[in-house]
CSV table of C-alpha atoms and ligand atoms in Angstrom, one decimal:
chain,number,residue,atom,x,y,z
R,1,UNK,CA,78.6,102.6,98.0
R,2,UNK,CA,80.9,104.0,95.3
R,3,UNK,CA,83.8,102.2,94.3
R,4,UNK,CA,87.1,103.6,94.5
R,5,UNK,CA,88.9,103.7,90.8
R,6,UNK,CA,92.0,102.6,91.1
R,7,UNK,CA,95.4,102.1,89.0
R,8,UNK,CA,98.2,100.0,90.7
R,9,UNK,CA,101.7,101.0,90.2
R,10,UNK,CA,103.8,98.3,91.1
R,11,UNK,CA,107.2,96.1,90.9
R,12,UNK,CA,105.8,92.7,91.3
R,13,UNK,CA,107.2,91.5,93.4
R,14,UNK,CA,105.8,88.9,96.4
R,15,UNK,CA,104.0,91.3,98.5
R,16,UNK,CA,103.0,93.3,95.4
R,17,UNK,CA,101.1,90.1,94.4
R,18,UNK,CA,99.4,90.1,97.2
R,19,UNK,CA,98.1,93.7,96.9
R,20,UNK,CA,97.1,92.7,93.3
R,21,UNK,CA,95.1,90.2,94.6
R,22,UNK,CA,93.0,91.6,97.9
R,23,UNK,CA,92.8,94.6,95.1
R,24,UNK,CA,91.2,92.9,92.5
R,25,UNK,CA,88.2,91.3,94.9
R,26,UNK,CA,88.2,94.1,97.4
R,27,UNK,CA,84.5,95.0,96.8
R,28,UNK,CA,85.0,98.9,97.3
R,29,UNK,CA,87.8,99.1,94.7
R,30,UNK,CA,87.3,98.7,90.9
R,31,UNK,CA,91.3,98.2,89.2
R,32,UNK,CA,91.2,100.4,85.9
R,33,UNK,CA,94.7,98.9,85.2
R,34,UNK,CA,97.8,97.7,86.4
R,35,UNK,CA,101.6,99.8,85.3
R,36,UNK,CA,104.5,98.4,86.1
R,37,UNK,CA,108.1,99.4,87.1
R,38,UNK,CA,111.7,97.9,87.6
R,39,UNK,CA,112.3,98.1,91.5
R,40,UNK,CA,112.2,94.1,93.4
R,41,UNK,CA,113.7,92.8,89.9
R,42,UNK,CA,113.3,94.1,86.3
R,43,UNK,CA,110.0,95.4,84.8
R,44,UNK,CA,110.1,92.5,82.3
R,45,UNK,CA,109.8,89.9,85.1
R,46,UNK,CA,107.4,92.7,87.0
R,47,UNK,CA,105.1,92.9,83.8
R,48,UNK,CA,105.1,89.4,83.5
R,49,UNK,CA,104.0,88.5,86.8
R,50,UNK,CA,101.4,90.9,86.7
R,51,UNK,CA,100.2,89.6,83.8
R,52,UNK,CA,100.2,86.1,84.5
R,53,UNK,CA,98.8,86.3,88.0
R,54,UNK,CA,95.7,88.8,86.8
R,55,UNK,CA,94.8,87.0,83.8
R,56,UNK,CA,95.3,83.4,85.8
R,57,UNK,CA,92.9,84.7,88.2
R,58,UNK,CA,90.1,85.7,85.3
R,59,UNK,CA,90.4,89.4,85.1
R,60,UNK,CA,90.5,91.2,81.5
R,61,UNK,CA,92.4,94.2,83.3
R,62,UNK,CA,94.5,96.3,81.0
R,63,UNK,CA,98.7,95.7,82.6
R,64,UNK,CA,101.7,98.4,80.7
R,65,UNK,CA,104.6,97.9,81.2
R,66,UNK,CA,106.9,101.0,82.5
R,67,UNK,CA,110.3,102.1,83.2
R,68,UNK,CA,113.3,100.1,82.5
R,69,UNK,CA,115.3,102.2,85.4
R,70,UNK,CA,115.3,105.3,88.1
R,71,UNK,CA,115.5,108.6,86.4
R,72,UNK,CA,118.8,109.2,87.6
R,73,UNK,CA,121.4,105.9,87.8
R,74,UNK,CA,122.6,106.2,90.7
R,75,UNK,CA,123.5,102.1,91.7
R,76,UNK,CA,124.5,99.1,89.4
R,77,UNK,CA,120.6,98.0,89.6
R,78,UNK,CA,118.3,98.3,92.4
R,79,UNK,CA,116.7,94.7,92.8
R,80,UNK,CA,115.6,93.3,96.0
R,81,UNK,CA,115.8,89.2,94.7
R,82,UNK,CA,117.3,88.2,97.8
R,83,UNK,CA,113.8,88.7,99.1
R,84,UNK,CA,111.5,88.5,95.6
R,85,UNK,CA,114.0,85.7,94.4
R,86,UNK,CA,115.5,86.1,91.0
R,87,UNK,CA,111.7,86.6,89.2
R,88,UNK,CA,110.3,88.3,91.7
R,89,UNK,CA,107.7,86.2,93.1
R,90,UNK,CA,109.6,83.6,94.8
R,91,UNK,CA,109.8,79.9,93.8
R,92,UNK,CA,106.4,80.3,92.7
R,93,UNK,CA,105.4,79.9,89.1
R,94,UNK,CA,102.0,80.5,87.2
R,95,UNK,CA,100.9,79.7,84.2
R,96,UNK,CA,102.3,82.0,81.6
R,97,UNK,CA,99.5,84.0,79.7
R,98,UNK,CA,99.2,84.5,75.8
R,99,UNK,CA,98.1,87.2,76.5
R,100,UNK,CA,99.7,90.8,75.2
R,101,UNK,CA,100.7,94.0,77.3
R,102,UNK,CA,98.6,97.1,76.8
R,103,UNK,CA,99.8,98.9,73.5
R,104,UNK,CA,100.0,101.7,75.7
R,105,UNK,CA,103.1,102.2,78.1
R,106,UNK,CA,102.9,102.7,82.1
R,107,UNK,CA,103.0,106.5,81.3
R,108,UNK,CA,100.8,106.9,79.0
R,109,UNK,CA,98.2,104.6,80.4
R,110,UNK,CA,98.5,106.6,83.3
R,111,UNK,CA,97.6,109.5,81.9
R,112,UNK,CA,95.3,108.2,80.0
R,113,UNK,CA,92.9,106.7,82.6
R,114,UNK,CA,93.3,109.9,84.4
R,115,UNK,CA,91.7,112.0,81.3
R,116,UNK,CA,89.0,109.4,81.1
R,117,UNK,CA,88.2,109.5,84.5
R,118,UNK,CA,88.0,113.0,84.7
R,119,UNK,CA,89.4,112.8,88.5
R,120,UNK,CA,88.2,110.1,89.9
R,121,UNK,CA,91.9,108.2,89.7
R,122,UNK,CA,93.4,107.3,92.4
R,123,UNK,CA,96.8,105.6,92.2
R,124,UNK,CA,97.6,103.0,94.9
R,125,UNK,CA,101.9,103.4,93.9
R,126,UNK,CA,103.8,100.1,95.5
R,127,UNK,CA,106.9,100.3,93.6
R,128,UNK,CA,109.4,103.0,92.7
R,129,UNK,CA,107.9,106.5,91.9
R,130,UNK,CA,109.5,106.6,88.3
R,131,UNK,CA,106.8,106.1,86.0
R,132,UNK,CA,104.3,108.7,87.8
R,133,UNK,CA,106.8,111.2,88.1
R,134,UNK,CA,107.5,111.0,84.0
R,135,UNK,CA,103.6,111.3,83.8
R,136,UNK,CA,103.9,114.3,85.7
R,137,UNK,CA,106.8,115.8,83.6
R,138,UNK,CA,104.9,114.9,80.1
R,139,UNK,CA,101.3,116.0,81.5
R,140,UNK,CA,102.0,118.7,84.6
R,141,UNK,CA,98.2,118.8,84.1
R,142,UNK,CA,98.1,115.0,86.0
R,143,UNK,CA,98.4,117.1,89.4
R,144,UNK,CA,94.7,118.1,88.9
R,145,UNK,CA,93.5,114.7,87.8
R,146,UNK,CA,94.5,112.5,90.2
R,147,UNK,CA,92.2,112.1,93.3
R,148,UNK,CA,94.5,110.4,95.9
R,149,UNK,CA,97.8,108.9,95.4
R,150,UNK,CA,98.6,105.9,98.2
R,151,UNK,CA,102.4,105.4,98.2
R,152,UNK,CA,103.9,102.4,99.9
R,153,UNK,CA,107.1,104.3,100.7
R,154,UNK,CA,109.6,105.7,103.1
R,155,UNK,CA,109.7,106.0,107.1
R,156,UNK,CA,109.7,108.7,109.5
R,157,UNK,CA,112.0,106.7,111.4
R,158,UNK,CA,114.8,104.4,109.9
R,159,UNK,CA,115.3,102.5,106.3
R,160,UNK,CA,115.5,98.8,104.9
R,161,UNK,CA,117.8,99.5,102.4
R,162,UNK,CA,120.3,102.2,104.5
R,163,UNK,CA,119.6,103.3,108.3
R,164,UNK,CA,117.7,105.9,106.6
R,165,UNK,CA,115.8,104.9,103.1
R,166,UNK,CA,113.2,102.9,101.8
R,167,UNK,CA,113.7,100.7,99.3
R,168,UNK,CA,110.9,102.1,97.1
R,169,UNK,CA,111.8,105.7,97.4
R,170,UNK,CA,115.5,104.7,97.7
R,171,UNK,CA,115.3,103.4,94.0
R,172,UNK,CA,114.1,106.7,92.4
R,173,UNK,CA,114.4,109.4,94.8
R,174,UNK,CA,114.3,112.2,92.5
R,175,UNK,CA,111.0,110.6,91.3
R,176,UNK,CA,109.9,110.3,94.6
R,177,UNK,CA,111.0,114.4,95.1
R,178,UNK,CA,108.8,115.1,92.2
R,179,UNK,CA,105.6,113.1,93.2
R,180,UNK,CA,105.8,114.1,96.8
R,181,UNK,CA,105.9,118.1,95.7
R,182,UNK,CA,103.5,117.5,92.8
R,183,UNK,CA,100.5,118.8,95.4
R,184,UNK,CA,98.8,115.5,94.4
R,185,UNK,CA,96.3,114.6,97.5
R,186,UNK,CA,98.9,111.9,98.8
R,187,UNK,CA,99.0,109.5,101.6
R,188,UNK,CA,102.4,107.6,102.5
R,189,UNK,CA,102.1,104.2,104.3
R,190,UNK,CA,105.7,103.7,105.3
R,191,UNK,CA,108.0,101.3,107.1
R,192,UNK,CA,106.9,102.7,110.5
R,193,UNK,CA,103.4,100.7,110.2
R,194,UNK,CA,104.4,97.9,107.4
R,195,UNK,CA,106.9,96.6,109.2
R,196,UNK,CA,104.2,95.8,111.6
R,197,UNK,CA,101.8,94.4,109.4
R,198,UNK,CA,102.7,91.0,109.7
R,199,UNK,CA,101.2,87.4,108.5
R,200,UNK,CA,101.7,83.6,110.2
R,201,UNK,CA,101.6,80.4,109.4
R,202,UNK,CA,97.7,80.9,110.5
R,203,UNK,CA,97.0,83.1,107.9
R,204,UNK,CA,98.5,81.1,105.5
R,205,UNK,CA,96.4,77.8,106.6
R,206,UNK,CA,93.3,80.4,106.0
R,207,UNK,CA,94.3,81.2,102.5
R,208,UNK,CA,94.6,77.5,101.5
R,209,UNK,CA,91.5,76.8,103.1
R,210,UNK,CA,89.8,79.1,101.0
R,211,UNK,CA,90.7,76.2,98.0
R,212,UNK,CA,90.3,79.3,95.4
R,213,UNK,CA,92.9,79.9,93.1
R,214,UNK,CA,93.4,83.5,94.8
R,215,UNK,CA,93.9,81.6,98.1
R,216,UNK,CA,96.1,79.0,96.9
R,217,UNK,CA,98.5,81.7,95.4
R,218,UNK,CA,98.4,84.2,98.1
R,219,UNK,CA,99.5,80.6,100.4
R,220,UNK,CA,101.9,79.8,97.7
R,221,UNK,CA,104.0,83.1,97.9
R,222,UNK,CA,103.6,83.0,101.9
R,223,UNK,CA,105.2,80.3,102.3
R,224,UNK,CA,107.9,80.7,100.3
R,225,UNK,CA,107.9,84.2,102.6
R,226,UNK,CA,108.4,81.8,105.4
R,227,UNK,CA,110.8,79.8,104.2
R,228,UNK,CA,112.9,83.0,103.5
R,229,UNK,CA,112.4,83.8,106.8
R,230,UNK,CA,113.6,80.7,108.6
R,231,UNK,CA,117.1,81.2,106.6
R,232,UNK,CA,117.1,84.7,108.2
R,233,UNK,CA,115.1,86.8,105.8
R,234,UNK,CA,112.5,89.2,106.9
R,235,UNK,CA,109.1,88.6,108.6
R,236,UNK,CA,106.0,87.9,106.4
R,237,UNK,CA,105.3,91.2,106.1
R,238,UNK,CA,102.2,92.8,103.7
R,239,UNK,CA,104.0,96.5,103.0
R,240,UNK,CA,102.2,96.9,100.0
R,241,UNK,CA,98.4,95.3,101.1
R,242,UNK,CA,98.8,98.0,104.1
R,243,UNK,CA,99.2,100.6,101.4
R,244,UNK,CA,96.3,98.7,99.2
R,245,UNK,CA,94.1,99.0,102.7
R,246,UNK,CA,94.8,102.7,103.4
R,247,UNK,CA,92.7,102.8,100.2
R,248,UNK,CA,89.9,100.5,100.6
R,249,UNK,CA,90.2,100.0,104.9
R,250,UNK,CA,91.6,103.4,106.0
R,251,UNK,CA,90.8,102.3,109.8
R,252,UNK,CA,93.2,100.1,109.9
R,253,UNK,CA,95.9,102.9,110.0
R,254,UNK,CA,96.2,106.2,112.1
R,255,UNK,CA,97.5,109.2,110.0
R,256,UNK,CA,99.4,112.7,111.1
R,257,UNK,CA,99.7,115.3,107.9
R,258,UNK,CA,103.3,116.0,108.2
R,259,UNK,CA,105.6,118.4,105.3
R,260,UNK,CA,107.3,115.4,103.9
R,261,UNK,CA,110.3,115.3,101.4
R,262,UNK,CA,112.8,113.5,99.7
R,263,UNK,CA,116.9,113.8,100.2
R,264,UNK,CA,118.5,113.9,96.9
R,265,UNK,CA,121.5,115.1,98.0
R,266,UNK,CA,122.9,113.5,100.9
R,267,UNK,CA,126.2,110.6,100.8
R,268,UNK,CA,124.5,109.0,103.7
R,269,UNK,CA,121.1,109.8,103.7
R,270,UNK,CA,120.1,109.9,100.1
R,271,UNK,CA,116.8,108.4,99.4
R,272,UNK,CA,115.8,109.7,102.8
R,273,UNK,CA,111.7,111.2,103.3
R,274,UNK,CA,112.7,114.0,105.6
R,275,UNK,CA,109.4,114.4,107.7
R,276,UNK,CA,109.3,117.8,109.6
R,277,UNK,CA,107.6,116.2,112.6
R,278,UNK,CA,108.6,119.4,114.6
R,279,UNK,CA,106.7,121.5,112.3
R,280,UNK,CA,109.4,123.8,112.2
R,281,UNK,CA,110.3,124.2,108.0
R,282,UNK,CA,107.7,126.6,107.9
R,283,UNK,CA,106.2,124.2,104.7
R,284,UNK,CA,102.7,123.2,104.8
R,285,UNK,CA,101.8,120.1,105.7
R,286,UNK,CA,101.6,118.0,102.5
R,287,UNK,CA,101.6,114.4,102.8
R,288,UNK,CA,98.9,112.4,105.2
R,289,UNK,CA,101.2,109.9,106.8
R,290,UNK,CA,100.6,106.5,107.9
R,291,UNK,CA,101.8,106.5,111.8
R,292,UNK,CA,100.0,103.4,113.2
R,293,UNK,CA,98.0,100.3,112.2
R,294,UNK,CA,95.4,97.9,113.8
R,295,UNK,CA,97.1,94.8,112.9
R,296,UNK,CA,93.7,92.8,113.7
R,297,UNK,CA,91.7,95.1,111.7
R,298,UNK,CA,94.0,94.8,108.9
R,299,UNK,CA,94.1,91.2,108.9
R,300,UNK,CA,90.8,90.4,109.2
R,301,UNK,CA,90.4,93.1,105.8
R,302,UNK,CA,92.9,91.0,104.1
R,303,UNK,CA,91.5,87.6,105.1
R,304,UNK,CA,87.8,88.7,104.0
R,305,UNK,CA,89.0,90.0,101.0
R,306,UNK,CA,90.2,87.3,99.6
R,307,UNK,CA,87.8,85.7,100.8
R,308,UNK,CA,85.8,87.2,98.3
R,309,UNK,CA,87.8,84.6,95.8
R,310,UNK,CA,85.0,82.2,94.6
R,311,UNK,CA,87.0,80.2,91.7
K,401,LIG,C1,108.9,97.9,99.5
K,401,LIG,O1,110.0,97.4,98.8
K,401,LIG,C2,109.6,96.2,98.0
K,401,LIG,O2,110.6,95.3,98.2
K,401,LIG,C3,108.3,95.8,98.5
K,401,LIG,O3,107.5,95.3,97.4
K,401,LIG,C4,107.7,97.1,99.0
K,401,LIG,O4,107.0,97.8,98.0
K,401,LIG,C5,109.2,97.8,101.0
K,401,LIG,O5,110.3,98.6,101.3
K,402,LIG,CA1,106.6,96.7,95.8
């Protein structure tokens, strides 16, 4: 079978690493490169742990390093460290490579796999929607060269951030706006389904039994996951390896094409992915969203995938 040719957009980030990870064994994906963006803590902390944790693992994959901020301030900074931790992955640490970035930056990387690939691209986006949507204002022609964008974003129902937003659309919602009405093929895996996609201490024994360096990292950041967890943080939950596996597992999810798009304008609702699930905008339906999840399926995707770890 045909691998899927993917770029990650991401804000590394705990569960991000994780993505990174099943992505980089996943035997139906091949990762062109890696772009990174400020959203769970800074894009130099994001860039660096991408870098470190994909060249620790062996892989020669090109990582560019993206926008500094949204593309409208509209907050002091929009960092999530109470649940990253101040770097982003935690209290875990890897091995920092001497490796450089890509010369390139997110956006132009971005664009330029997209020419080379002559639409085959498909962007699994798992952070804030900033450096896509400057792709798409510097190259409008990136509409028609990227195959399928898979966005870890937004909810029909309810927020993590306010009652109503996402964090990752919450960030950059005038990004998001723009991605969302770029016509780009798009599926959107939201909090509706990630918030069910939950790990235990069980998969974390797995991981470590797997005595690969993958294995030992993806148990590393788990249960530090945990620990956050026991002091009242949130479940161990894999938001962006459910958007990784609408990609590379899409049975693991259940899908209704609904118009979807972005408040930009609201005090209380801003950041909000209005979803006309009465089908009553008179919009065509634009977005395939993600409205429920085999949790089974998707562990057991996860587990062999990184399974697929052999160092
Ligand atoms: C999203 O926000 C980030 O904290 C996670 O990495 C995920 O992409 C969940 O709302
Ligand atoms: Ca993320």
């Amino acid at each position: 079978m045909e691998k899927k040719r993917i770029l990650i957009d991401c804000d590394t980030g705990t569960d991000d690493a994780i993505a990174i990870v099943a992505a980089l064994y996943a035997p139906d994906l091949q990762v062109e490169a890696i772009t990174t963006v400020t959203g769970n803590v800074s894009v130099k902390y994001t860039s660096e742990n991408t870098l470190n944790l994909v060249r620790h693992l062996g892989f020669d994959i090109p990582v560019a390093v993206g926008a500094w901020g949204p593309l409208k301030l509209h907050t002091d900074m929009c960092y999530a460290e109470a649940t990253h931790g101040k770097a982003g992955l935690g209290d875990v640490k890897l091995p920092k490579s001497t490796d450089s970035f890509s010369s390139k930056n997110a956006v132009e990387l971005i664009y330029e796999k997209a020419v080379e690939l002559n639409g085959e691209l498909e962007i699994v986006a798992v952070g804030p929607l900033t450096n896509i949507a400057i792709a798409l204002l510097l190259h409008p022609e990136l509409k028609n060269l990227v195959k399928h964008l898979w966005i870890m974003g937004g909810a029909v129902y309810g927020g993590n951030v306010t009652p109503t937003a996402e964090f990752n659309i919450w960030c950059d919602p005038e990004a998001a706006r723009m991605v969302l009405r770029s016509e780009i093929p798009c599926t959107l895996v939201g909090l509706d389904v990630t918030t069910k996609a939950v790990l235990d201490r069980d998969d974390i024994r797995k991981m470590r039994g797997l005595e690969t360096k993958a294995g030992d990292f993806v148990a590393d950041i788990l249960e530090f996951m945990d620990r956050r967890r026991l002091e009242g943080g949130e479940d161990l939950l894999m938001h962006d390896a459910l958007a990784l596996a609408a990609a590379a597992c899409p049975e693991c999810l259940k899908y209704k094409d609904y118009y979807v798009d972005v408040e930009c304008e609201g005090t209380y609702t801003y950041g909000h992915t209005e979803m006309d699930i009465w089908e009553e905008s008179g919009h065509e339906a634009n977005v395939s969203v993600a409205v429920g999840i085999d949790l089974p399926m998707f562990k057991k995707w996860l587990g062999d995938t990184i399974a697929c770890s052999k160092l």
